[in-house]
PDB file of C-alpha atoms and ligand atoms in Angstrom:
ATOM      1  CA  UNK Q   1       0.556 -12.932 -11.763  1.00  0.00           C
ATOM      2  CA  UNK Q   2       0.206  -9.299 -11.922  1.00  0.00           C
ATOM      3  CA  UNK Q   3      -3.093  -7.237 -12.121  1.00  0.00           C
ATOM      4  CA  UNK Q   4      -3.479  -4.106 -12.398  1.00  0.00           C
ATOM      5  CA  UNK Q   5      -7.934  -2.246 -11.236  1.00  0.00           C
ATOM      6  CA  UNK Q   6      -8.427   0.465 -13.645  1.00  0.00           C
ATOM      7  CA  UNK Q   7     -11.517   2.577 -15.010  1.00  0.00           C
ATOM      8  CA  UNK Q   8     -12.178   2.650 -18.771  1.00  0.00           C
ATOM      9  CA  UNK Q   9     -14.951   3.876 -20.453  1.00  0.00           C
ATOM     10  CA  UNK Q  10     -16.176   4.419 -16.762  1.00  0.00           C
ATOM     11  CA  UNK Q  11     -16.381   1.427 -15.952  1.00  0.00           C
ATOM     12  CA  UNK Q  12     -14.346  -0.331 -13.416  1.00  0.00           C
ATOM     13  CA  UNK Q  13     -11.685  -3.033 -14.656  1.00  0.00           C
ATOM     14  CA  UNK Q  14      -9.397  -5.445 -14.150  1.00  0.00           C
ATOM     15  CA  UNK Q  15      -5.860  -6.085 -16.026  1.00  0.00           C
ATOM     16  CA  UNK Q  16      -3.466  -8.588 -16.484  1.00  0.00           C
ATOM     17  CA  UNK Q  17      -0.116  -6.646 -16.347  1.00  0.00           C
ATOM     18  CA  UNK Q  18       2.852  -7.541 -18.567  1.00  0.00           C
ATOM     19  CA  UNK Q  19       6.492  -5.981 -18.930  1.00  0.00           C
ATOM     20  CA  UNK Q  20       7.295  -5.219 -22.467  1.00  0.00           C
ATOM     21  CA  UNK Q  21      10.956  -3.291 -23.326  1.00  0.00           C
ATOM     22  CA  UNK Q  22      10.886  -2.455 -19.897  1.00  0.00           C
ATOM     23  CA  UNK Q  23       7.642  -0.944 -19.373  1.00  0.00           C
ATOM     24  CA  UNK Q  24       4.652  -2.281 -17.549  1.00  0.00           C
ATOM     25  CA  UNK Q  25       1.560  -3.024 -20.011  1.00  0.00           C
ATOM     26  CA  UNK Q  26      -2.177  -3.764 -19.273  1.00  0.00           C
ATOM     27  CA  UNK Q  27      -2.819  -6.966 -21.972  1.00  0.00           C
ATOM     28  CA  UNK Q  28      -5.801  -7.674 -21.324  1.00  0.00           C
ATOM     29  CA  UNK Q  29      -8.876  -8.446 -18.469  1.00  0.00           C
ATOM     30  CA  UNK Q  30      -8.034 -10.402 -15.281  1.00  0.00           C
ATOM     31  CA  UNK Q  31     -10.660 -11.745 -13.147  1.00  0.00           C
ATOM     32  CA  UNK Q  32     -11.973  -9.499 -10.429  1.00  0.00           C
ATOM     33  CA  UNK Q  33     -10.991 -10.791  -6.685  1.00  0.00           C
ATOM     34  CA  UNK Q  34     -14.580 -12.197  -4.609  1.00  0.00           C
ATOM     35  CA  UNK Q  35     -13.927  -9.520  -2.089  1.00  0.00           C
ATOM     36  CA  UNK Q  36     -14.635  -6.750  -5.132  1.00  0.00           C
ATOM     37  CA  UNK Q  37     -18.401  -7.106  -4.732  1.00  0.00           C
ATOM     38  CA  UNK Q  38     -19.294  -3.577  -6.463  1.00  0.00           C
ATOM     39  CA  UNK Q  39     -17.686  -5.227  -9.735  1.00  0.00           C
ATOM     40  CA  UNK Q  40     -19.605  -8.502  -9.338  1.00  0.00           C
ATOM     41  CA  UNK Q  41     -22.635  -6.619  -8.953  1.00  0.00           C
ATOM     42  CA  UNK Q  42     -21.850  -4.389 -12.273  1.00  0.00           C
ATOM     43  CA  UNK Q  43     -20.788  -7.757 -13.700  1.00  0.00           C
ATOM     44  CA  UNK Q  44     -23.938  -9.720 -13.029  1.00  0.00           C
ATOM     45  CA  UNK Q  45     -25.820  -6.453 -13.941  1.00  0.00           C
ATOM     46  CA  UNK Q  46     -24.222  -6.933 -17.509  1.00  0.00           C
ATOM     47  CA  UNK Q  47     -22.206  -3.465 -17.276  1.00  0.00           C
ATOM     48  CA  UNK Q  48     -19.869  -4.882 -20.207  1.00  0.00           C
ATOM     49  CA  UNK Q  49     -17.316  -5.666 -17.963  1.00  0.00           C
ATOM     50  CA  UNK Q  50     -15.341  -8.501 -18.845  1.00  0.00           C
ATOM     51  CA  UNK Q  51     -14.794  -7.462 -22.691  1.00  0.00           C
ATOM     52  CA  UNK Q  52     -11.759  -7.133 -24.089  1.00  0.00           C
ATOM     53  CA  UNK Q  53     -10.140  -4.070 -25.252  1.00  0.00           C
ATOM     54  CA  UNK Q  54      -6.484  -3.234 -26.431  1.00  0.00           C
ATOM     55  CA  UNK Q  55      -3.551  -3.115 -24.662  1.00  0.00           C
ATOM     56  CA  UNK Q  56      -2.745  -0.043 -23.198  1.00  0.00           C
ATOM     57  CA  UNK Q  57       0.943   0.891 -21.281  1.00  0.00           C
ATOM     58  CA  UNK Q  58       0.149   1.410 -17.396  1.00  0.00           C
ATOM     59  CA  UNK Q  59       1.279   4.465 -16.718  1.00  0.00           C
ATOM     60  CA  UNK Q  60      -1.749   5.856 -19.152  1.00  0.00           C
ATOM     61  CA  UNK Q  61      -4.767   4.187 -17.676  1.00  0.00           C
ATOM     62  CA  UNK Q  62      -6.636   5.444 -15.011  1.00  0.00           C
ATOM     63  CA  UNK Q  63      -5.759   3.476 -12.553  1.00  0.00           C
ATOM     64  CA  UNK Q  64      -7.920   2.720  -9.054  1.00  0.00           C
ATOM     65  CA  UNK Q  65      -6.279   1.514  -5.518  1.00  0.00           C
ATOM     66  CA  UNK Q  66      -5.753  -2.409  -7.147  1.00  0.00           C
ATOM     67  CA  UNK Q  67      -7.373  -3.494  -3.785  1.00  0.00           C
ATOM     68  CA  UNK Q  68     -11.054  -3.112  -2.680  1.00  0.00           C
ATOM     69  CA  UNK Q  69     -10.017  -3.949   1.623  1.00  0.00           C
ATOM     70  CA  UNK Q  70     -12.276  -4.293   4.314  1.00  0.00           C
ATOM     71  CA  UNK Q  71      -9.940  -2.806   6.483  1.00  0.00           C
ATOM     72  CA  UNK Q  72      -6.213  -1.334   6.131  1.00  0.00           C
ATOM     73  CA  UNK Q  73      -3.513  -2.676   8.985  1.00  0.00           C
ATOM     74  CA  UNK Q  74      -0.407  -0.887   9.580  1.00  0.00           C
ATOM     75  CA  UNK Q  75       2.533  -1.689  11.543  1.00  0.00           C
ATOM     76  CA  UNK Q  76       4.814   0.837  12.822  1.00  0.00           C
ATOM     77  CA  UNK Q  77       8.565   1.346  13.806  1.00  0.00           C
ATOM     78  CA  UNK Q  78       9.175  -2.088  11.376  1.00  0.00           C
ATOM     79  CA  UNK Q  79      12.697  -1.312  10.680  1.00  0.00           C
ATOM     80  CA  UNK Q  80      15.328  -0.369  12.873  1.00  0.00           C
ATOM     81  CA  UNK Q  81      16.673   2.951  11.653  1.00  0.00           C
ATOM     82  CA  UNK Q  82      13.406   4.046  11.291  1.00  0.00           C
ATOM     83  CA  UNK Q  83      12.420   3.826  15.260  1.00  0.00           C
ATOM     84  CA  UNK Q  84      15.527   5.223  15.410  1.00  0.00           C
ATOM     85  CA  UNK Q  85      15.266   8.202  13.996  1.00  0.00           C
ATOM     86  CA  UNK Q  86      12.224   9.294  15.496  1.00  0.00           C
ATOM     87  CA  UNK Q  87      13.554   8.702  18.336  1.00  0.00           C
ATOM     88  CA  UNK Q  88      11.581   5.477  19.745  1.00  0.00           C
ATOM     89  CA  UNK Q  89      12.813   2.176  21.158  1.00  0.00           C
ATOM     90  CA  UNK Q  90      13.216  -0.465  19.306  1.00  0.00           C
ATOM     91  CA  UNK Q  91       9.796  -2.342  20.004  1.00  0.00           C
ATOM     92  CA  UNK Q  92      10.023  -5.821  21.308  1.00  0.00           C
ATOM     93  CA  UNK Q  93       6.524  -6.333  19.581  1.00  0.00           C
ATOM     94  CA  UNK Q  94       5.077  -4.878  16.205  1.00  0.00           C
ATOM     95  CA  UNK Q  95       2.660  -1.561  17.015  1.00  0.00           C
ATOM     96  CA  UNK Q  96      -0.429  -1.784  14.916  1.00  0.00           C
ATOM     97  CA  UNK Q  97      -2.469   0.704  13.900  1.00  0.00           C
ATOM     98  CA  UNK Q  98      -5.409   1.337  11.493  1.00  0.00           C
ATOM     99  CA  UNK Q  99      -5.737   3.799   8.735  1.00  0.00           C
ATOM    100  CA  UNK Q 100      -9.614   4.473   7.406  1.00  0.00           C
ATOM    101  CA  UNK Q 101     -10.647   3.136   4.081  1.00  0.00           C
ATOM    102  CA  UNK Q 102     -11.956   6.335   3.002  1.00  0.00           C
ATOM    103  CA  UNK Q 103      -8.178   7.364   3.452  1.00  0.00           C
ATOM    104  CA  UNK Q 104      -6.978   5.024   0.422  1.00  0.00           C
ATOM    105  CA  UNK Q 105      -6.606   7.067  -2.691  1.00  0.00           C
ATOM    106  CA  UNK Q 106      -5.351   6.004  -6.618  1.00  0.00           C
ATOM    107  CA  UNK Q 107      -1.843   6.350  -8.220  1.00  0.00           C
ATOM    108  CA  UNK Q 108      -1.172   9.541  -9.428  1.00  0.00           C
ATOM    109  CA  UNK Q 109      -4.113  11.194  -6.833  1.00  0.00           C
ATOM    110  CA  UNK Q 110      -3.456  14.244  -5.203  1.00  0.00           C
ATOM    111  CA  UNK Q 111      -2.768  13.971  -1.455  1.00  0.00           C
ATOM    112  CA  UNK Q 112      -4.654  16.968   0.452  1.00  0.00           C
ATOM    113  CA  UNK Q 113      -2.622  18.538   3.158  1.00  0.00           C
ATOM    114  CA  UNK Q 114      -4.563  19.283   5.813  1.00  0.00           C
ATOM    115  CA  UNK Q 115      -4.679  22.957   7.376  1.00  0.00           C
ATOM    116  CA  UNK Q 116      -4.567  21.588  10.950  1.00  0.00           C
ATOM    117  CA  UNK Q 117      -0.998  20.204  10.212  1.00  0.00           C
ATOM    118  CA  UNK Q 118       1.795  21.853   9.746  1.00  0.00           C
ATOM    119  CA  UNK Q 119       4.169  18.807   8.685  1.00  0.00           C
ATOM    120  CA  UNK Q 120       3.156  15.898   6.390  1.00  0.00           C
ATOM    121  CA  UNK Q 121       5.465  13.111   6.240  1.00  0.00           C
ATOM    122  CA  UNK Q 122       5.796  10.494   3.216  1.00  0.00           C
ATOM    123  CA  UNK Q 123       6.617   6.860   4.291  1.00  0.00           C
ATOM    124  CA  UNK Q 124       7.183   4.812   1.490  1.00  0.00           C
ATOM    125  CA  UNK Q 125       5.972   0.716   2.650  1.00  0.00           C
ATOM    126  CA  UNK Q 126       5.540  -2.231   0.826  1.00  0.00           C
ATOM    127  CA  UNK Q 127       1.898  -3.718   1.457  1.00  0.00           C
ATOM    128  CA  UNK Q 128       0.298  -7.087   1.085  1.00  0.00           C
ATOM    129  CA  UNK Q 129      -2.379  -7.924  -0.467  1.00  0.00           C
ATOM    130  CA  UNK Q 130      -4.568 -10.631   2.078  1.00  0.00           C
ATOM    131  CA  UNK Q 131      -5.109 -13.844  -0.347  1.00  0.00           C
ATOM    132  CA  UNK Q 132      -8.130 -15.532   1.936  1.00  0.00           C
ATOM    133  CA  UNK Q 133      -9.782 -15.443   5.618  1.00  0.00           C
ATOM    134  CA  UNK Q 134      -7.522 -15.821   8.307  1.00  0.00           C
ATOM    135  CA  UNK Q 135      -7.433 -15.930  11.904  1.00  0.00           C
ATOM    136  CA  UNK Q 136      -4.833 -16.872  14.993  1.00  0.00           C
ATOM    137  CA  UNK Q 137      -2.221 -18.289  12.369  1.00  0.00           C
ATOM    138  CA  UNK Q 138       0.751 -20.073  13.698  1.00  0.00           C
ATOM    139  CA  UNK Q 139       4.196 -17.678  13.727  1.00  0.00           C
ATOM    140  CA  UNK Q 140       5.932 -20.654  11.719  1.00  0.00           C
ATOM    141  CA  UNK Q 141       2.836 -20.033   8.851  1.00  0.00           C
ATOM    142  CA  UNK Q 142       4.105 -20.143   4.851  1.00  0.00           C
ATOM    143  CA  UNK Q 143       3.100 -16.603   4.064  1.00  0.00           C
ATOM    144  CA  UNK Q 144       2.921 -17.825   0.082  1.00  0.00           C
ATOM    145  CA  UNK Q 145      -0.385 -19.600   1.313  1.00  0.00           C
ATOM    146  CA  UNK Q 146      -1.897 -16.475   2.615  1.00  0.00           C
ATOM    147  CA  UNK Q 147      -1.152 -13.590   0.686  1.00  0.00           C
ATOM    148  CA  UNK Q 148      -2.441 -13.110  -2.352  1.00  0.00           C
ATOM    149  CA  UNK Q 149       0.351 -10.902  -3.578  1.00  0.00           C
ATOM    150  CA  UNK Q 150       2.240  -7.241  -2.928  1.00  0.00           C
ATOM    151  CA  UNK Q 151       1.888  -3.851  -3.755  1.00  0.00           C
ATOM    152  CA  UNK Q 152       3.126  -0.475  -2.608  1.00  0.00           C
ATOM    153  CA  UNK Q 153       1.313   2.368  -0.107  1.00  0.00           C
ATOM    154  CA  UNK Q 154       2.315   5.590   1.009  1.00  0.00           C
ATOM    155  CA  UNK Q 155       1.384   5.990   4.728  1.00  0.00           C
ATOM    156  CA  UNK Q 156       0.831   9.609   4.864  1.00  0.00           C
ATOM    157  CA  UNK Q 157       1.489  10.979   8.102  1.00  0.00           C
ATOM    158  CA  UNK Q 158       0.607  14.266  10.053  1.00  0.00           C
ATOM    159  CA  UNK Q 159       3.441  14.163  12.240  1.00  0.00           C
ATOM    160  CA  UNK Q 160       2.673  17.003  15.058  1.00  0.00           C
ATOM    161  CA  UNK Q 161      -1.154  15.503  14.890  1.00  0.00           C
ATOM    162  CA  UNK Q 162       0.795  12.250  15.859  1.00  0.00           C
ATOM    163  CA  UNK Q 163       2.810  13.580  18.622  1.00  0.00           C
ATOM    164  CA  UNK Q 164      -0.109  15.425  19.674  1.00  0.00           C
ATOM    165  CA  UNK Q 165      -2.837  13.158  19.624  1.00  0.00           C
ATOM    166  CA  UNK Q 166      -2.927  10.202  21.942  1.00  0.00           C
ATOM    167  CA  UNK Q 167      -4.456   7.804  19.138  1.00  0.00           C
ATOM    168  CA  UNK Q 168      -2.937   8.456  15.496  1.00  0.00           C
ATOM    169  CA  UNK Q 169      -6.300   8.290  14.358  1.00  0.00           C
ATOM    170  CA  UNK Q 170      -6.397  11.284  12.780  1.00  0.00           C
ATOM    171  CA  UNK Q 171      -2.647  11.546  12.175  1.00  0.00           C
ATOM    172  CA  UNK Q 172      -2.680   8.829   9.868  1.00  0.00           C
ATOM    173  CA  UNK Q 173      -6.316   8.616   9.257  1.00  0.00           C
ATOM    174  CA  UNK Q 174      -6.949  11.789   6.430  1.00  0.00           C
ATOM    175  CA  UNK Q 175      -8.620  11.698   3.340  1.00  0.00           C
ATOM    176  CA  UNK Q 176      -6.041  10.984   0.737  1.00  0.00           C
ATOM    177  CA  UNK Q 177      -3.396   9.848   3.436  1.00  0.00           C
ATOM    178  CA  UNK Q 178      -3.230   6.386   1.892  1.00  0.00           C
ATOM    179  CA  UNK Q 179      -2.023   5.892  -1.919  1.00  0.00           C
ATOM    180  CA  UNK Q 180      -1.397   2.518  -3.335  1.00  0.00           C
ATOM    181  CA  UNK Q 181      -1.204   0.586  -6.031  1.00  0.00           C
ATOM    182  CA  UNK Q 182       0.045   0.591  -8.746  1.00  0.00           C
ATOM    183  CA  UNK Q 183      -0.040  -3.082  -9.321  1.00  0.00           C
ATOM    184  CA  UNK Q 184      -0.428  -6.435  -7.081  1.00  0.00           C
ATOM    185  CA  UNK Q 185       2.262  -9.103  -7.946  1.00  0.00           C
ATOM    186  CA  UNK Q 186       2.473 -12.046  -6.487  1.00  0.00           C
ATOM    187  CA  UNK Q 187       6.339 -12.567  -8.433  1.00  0.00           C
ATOM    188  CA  UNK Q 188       8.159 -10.848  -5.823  1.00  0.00           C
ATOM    189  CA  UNK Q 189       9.884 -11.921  -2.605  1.00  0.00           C
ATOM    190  CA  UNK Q 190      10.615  -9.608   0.498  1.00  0.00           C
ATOM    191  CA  UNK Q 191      12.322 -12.792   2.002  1.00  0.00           C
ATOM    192  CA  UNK Q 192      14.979 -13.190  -0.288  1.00  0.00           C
ATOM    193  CA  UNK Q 193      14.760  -9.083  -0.140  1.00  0.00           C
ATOM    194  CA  UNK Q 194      13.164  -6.280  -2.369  1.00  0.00           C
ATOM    195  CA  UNK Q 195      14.767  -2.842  -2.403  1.00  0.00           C
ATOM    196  CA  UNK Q 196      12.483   0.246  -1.827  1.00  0.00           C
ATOM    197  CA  UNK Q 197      13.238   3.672  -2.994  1.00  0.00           C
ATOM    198  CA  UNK Q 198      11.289   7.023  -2.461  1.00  0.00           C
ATOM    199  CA  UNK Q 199      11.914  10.154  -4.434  1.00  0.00           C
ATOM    200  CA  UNK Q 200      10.417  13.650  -3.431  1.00  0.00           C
ATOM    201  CA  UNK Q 201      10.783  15.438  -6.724  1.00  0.00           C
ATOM    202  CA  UNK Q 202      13.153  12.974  -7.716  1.00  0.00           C
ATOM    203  CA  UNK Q 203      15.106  13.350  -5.058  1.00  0.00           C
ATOM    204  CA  UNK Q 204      16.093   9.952  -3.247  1.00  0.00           C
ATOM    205  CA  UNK Q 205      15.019  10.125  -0.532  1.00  0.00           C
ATOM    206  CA  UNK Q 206      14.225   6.296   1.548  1.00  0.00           C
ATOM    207  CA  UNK Q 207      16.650   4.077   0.207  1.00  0.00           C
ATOM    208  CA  UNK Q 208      15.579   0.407   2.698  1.00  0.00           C
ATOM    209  CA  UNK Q 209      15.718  -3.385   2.063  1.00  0.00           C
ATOM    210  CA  UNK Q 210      13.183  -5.713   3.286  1.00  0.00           C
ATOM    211  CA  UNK Q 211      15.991  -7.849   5.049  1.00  0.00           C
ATOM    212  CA  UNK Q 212      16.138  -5.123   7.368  1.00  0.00           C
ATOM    213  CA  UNK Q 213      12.445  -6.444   8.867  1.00  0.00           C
ATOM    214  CA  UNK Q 214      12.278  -6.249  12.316  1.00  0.00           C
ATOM    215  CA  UNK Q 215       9.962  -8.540  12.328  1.00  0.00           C
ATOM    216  CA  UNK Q 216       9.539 -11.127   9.656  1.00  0.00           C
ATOM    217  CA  UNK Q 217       6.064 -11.663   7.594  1.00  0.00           C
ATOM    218  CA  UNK Q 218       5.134 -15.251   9.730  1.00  0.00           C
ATOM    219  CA  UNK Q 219       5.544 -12.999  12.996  1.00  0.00           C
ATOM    220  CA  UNK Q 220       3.580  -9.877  11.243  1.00  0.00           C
ATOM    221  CA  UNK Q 221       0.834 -12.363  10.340  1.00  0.00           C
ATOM    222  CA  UNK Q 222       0.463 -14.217  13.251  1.00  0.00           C
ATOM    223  CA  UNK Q 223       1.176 -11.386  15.674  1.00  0.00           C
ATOM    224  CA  UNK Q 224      -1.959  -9.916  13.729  1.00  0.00           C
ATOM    225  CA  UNK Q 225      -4.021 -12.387  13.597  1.00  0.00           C
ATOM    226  CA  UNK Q 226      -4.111 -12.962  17.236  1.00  0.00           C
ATOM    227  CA  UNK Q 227      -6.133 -10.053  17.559  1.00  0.00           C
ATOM    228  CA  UNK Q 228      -8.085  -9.465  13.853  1.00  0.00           C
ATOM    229  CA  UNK Q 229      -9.719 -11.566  11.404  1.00  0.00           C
ATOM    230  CA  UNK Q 230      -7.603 -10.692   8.203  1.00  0.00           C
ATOM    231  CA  UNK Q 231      -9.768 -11.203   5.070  1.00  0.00           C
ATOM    232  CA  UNK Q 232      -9.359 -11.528   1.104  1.00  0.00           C
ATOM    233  CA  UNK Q 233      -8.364  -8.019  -0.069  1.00  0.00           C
ATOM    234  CA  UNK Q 234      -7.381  -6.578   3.252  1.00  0.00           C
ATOM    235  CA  UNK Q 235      -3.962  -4.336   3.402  1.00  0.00           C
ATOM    236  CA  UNK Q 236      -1.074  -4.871   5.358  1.00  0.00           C
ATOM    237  CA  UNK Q 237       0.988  -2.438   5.697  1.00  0.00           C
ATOM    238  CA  UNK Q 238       4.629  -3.800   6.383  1.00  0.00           C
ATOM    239  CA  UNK Q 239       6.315  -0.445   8.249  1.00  0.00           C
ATOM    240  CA  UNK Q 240       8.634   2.384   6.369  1.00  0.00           C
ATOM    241  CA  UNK Q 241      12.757   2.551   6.329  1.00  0.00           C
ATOM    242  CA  UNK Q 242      14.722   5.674   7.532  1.00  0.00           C
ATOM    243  CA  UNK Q 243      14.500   9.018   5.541  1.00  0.00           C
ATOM    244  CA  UNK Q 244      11.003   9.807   6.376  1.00  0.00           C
ATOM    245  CA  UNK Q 245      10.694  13.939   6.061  1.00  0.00           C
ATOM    246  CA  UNK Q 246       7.932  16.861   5.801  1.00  0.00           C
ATOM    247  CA  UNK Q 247       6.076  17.858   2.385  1.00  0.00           C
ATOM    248  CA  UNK Q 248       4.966  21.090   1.178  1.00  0.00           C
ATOM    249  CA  UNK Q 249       2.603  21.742  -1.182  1.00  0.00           C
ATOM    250  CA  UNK Q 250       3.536  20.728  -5.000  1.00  0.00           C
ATOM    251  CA  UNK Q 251       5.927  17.964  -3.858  1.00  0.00           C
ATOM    252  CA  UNK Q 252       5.829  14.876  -5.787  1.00  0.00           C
ATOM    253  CA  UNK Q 253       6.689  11.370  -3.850  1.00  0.00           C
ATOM    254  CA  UNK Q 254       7.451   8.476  -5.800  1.00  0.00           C
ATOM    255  CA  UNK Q 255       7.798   5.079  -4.307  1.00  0.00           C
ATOM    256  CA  UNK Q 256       8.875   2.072  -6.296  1.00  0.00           C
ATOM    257  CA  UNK Q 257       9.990  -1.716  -5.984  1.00  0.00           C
ATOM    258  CA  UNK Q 258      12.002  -3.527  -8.774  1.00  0.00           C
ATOM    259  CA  UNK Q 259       8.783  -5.474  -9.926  1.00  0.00           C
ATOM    260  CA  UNK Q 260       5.973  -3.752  -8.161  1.00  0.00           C
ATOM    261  CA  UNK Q 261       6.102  -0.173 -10.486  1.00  0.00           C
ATOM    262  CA  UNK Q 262       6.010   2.983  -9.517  1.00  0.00           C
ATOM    263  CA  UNK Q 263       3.304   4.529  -6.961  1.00  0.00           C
ATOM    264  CA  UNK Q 264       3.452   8.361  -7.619  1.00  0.00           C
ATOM    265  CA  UNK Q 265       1.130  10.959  -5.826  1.00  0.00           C
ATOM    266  CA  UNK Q 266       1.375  14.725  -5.626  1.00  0.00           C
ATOM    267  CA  UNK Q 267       0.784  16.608  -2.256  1.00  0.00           C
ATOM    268  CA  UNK Q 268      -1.546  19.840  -2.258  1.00  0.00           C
ATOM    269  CA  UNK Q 269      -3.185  21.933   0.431  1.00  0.00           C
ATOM    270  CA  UNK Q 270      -6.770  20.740   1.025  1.00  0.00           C
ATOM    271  CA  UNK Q 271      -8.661  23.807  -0.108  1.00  0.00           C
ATOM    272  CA  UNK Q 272     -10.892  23.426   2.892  1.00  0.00           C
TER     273      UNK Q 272
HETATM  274 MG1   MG W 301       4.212   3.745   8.400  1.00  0.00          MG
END
């Protein structure tokens, strides 16, 4: 399964997504996910959502975040090298954090730099996609029952606002600071290991394997779940390799996983 939420004929849609000579395809409509309840409403409004219309390659819809979360869960410092390098400890628990909803933004959107920072990181992660309601799950739990499927994010980071502020709130928490998409798939498998790349300008520039977890998706879940409620829809954010680095204006990051497509933004500086 792989679904693509897109807008045409401005109306909000769902895809089924299909690889064709090597390029990713929207076929036709897929059913909308309960949690979406702004497209059930349309739906049961009789918005013409739901009728079919021609197939169209991916990378020429305009797509929306494929997720509709009630809240976005990051974990930090999930890969070695990448506490490393910033100079942490390796943590001998996951650190969560939470970026804003209003901070999720489409593939190909334009990031806004903020003027009160004067470095904005990329960090390329892989992100699931929360499959149903779930609380204080077992560390032993079969992830396949619980997640729905994956897709890629960006955590956009104001690094000095993160050293300087004692919550990342609004280090992490901009408008804009969280692409993802472009698809959900539930065909890949970080346990047997998916390899994720990010280019700045096509540049490589985060070359990291998901066997290089620090902690594994049970412990993520479970070590989550403690705490929060996860529901149907809801982001997790799985952590970002080594290579993380600065942004200035007109920079393009792309991030991609063999399966998952390509999740390309463009950084500018928030006219404000
Ligand atoms: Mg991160």
């Amino acid at each position: 399964m792989k679904y693509c939420r897109f807008l045409l004929d401005k109306q909000v849609r769902y895809g089924n997504v299909e690889e064709r000579d090597g390029k990713l395809w929207i076929a036709g409509p897929a059913s909308a996910p309960p949690e979406d309840l702004a497209f059930r409403l349309a739906h049961v409004l009789g918005a013409g959502i739901g009728l079919s219309f021609a197939p169209l390659l991916l990378s020429s819809a305009e797509l929306l975040p494929p997720v509709t979360p009630s809240k976005i869960v990051c974990v930090g410092r999930n890969y070695r090298d990448h506490a490393q390098e910033l100079g942490n400890e390796v943590p001998a628990e996951p650190v969560l954090f939470f970026k804003p909803l209003s901070s999720l933004l489409a593939p190909g959107g334009v990031v806004r730099m903020p003027a009160a920072s004067s470095r904005v990181d990329f960090e390329g992660e892989l992100a699931m996609v929360i499959g149903r309601r779930v609380s204080k799950l077992d560390p032993d739990v079969d992830w396949r029952k619980v997640v729905r499927g994956w897709t890629l994010a960006n955590d956009v980071t104001a690094r000095d606002l993160q050293k300087k502020d004692a919550q990342w709130t609004r280090a992490k928490g901009y408008d804009t600071f969280c692409p993802v998409g472009p698809i959900v798939s539930d065909e890949v498998d970080p346990e047997a290991g998916l390899d994720l790349e990010t280019r700045v300008n096509g540049e490589l520039r985060q070359e990291g394997s998901t066997r290089d977890f620090l902690f594994s998706i049970p412990k993520l879940l479970s070590f989550i779940t403690a705490a929060i409620t996860l529901e149907p829809g809801d982001l997790v954010l799985t952590g970002t390799p080594s290579g993380v680095g600065p942004l200035k204006p007109g920079d393009r990051v792309e991030i991609s996983v063999p399966g998952l497509g390509v999740l390309g933004n463009s950084f500018a500086s928030d006219p404000d």
